[in-house]
Short mmCIF file of C-alpha atoms in Angstrom, two decimals:
data_model
loop_
_atom_site.label_atom_id
_atom_site.label_comp_id
_atom_site.label_asym_id
_atom_site.label_seq_id
_atom_site.Cartn_x
_atom_site.Cartn_y
_atom_site.Cartn_z
CA MET A 1 -14.27 -14.30 8.86
CA HIS A 2 -14.90 -12.66 12.22
CA GLY A 3 -16.26 -9.52 13.84
CA ARG A 4 -17.19 -7.88 17.06
CA ALA A 5 -20.86 -7.94 17.98
CA ASP A 6 -20.94 -4.15 17.85
CA GLY A 7 -19.42 -4.17 14.23
CA SER A 8 -16.42 -2.05 15.27
CA HIS A 9 -13.84 -4.48 14.17
CA VAL A 10 -13.78 -7.23 11.37
CA TRP A 11 -11.02 -9.57 10.32
CA PHE A 12 -9.99 -12.69 8.58
CA ASP A 13 -8.41 -15.46 10.82
CA PRO A 14 -5.93 -16.55 9.81
CA ILE A 15 -4.74 -13.45 7.99
CA GLY A 16 -1.88 -15.19 6.40
CA VAL A 17 -1.21 -18.85 5.50
CA LEU A 18 1.34 -21.02 3.81
CA ILE A 19 -0.10 -24.00 1.78
CA LYS A 20 1.07 -26.59 -0.76
CA PRO A 21 -0.24 -26.43 -4.43
CA GLY A 22 -3.43 -28.44 -4.65
CA GLN A 23 -4.65 -27.54 -1.18
CA MET A 24 -8.09 -26.14 -0.64
CA VAL A 25 -8.81 -23.01 1.61
CA ARG A 26 -12.27 -22.59 3.14
CA TRP A 27 -13.54 -19.42 4.45
CA THR A 28 -16.61 -19.44 6.99
CA ASN A 29 -18.40 -16.45 8.12
CA PHE A 30 -18.39 -16.74 11.93
CA ASN A 31 -19.52 -13.11 12.46
CA PRO A 32 -23.37 -13.15 13.39
CA GLY A 33 -23.72 -9.40 12.63
CA ASN A 34 -22.20 -9.04 9.24
CA SER A 35 -22.01 -10.46 5.72
CA HIS A 36 -18.53 -10.83 4.22
CA THR A 37 -16.78 -11.81 0.94
CA THR A 38 -13.49 -13.36 0.03
CA THR A 39 -12.40 -11.70 -3.10
CA ALA A 40 -9.08 -11.99 -4.98
CA TYR A 41 -7.41 -8.75 -5.95
CA HIS A 42 -7.86 -9.03 -9.69
CA PRO A 43 -9.05 -6.64 -12.45
CA ALA A 44 -12.05 -9.12 -13.08
CA ASN A 45 -13.25 -8.19 -9.64
CA PHE A 46 -14.37 -4.64 -9.66
CA GLY A 47 -11.20 -3.48 -11.43
CA ARG A 48 -9.02 -4.16 -8.50
CA PRO A 49 -5.20 -4.37 -9.07
CA LEU A 50 -3.70 -7.75 -9.85
CA ARG A 51 -2.35 -9.21 -6.64
CA ILE A 52 -2.40 -12.95 -7.42
CA PRO A 53 -0.25 -14.88 -9.99
CA GLU A 54 -1.10 -13.88 -13.52
CA SER A 55 -2.04 -17.33 -14.54
CA ALA A 56 -4.16 -18.05 -11.43
CA LYS A 57 -7.85 -18.15 -11.45
CA SER A 58 -9.55 -15.17 -9.70
CA TRP A 59 -12.41 -15.81 -7.18
CA ASP A 60 -15.25 -13.84 -5.49
CA SER A 61 -17.48 -15.61 -3.00
CA ASP A 62 -20.15 -13.02 -3.22
CA TYR A 63 -21.79 -12.08 0.19
CA LEU A 64 -21.71 -14.84 2.68
CA LEU A 65 -24.25 -14.76 5.47
CA PRO A 66 -23.46 -15.80 9.01
CA THR A 67 -22.33 -19.51 9.00
CA GLU A 68 -21.99 -19.81 5.27
CA SER A 69 -18.71 -20.92 3.68
CA PHE A 70 -16.75 -20.63 0.50
CA SER A 71 -13.80 -22.75 -0.86
CA VAL A 72 -10.98 -22.25 -3.38
CA THR A 73 -8.38 -24.87 -4.44
CA PHE A 74 -5.15 -23.29 -5.20
CA THR A 75 -2.98 -25.01 -7.91
CA GLU A 76 -0.62 -22.15 -9.04
CA GLN A 77 2.37 -21.37 -6.85
CA GLY A 78 2.70 -17.83 -5.65
CA VAL A 79 1.37 -15.08 -3.47
CA TYR A 80 -2.38 -14.38 -3.28
CA ASP A 81 -3.87 -11.27 -1.77
CA TYR A 82 -7.62 -11.05 -1.10
CA TYR A 83 -10.08 -8.85 0.68
CA CYS A 84 -13.58 -8.51 1.87
CA VAL A 85 -15.60 -6.16 -0.47
CA PRO A 86 -17.52 -4.23 2.12
CA HIS A 87 -14.72 -4.13 4.70
CA GLU A 88 -11.56 -3.53 2.64
CA GLN A 89 -11.38 0.05 3.90
CA ALA A 90 -11.29 -1.31 7.51
CA GLY A 91 -8.24 -3.53 6.68
CA MET A 92 -10.09 -6.79 6.28
CA VAL A 93 -7.58 -8.54 3.98
CA GLY A 94 -5.58 -11.65 3.84
CA ARG A 95 -2.56 -13.30 2.22
CA ILE A 96 -2.04 -16.89 0.99
CA ILE A 97 1.29 -18.21 -0.14
CA VAL A 98 1.14 -21.37 -2.29
CA GLY A 99 4.39 -23.18 -2.49
CA GLU A 100 7.33 -20.93 -3.14
CA PRO A 101 6.98 -17.22 -2.58
CA GLU A 102 9.32 -16.32 -5.39
CA ALA A 103 6.86 -17.78 -7.78
CA HIS A 104 4.52 -14.85 -7.23
CA GLY A 105 4.34 -14.12 -10.98
CA GLY A 106 5.94 -10.58 -10.67
CA TRP A 107 2.86 -8.78 -9.48
CA MET A 108 4.63 -7.68 -6.26
CA GLU A 109 7.18 -5.68 -8.08
CA ALA A 110 4.50 -4.20 -10.39
CA VAL A 111 2.57 -2.94 -7.40
CA ALA A 112 5.47 -1.94 -5.15
CA ALA A 113 3.86 1.61 -4.88
CA SER A 114 0.72 -0.06 -3.89
CA ARG A 115 -1.65 2.31 -5.56
CA GLY A 116 -5.40 1.81 -5.44
CA LEU A 117 -5.45 0.10 -1.95
CA PRO A 118 -6.73 1.71 1.23
CA ASP A 119 -4.13 2.43 3.80
CA GLU A 120 -5.68 0.26 6.37
CA ALA A 121 -5.52 -2.74 3.98
CA LEU A 122 -1.90 -2.07 3.21
CA LYS A 123 -1.04 -1.95 6.84
CA ALA A 124 -2.90 -5.20 7.56
CA PHE A 125 -1.17 -7.64 5.16
CA PRO A 126 1.42 -9.95 6.77
CA THR A 127 4.76 -10.02 5.08
CA VAL A 128 5.76 -12.97 3.01
CA GLU A 129 8.71 -13.44 5.43
CA GLU A 130 6.40 -13.65 8.44
CA ILE A 131 4.09 -16.16 6.76
CA MET A 132 7.01 -18.22 5.64
CA ALA A 133 8.50 -18.18 9.20
CA LYS A 134 5.14 -18.89 11.06
CA ARG A 135 3.17 -20.85 8.27
CA THR A 136 0.05 -19.38 9.86
CA VAL A 137 -0.35 -15.72 10.98
CA ARG A 138 -3.20 -14.66 13.24
CA ARG A 139 -4.16 -11.16 14.07
CA VAL A 140 -7.36 -10.55 16.06
#
């Protein structure tokens, strides 16, 4: 979790990552001027659309102050999209692929029209193909 000192730009780094089932991801807020969250796209989180595997556990870090961290261990294969609650409109989103991307649980087809997400968020997601090719995608 990063941001410019003047608050004009915020982002996750990396924005896309490929991991193996059972691996943990840790988010740390390196932005001295903002609080951030890492929140799964899931109806349990503020009624957001499901954008993680249906059988996967949802998460919401709550607000992380500068230098605070939050971790999730991913056991279900698939594609996981997440966002920062206060900065989703600014495109602060990310994508994690666990194992094989075809095991995304069918949600990608269900939200092909991408209803309910801000345009900036939709533009920011790296593609599954880009993550598979690079394993780690950075955009700063």
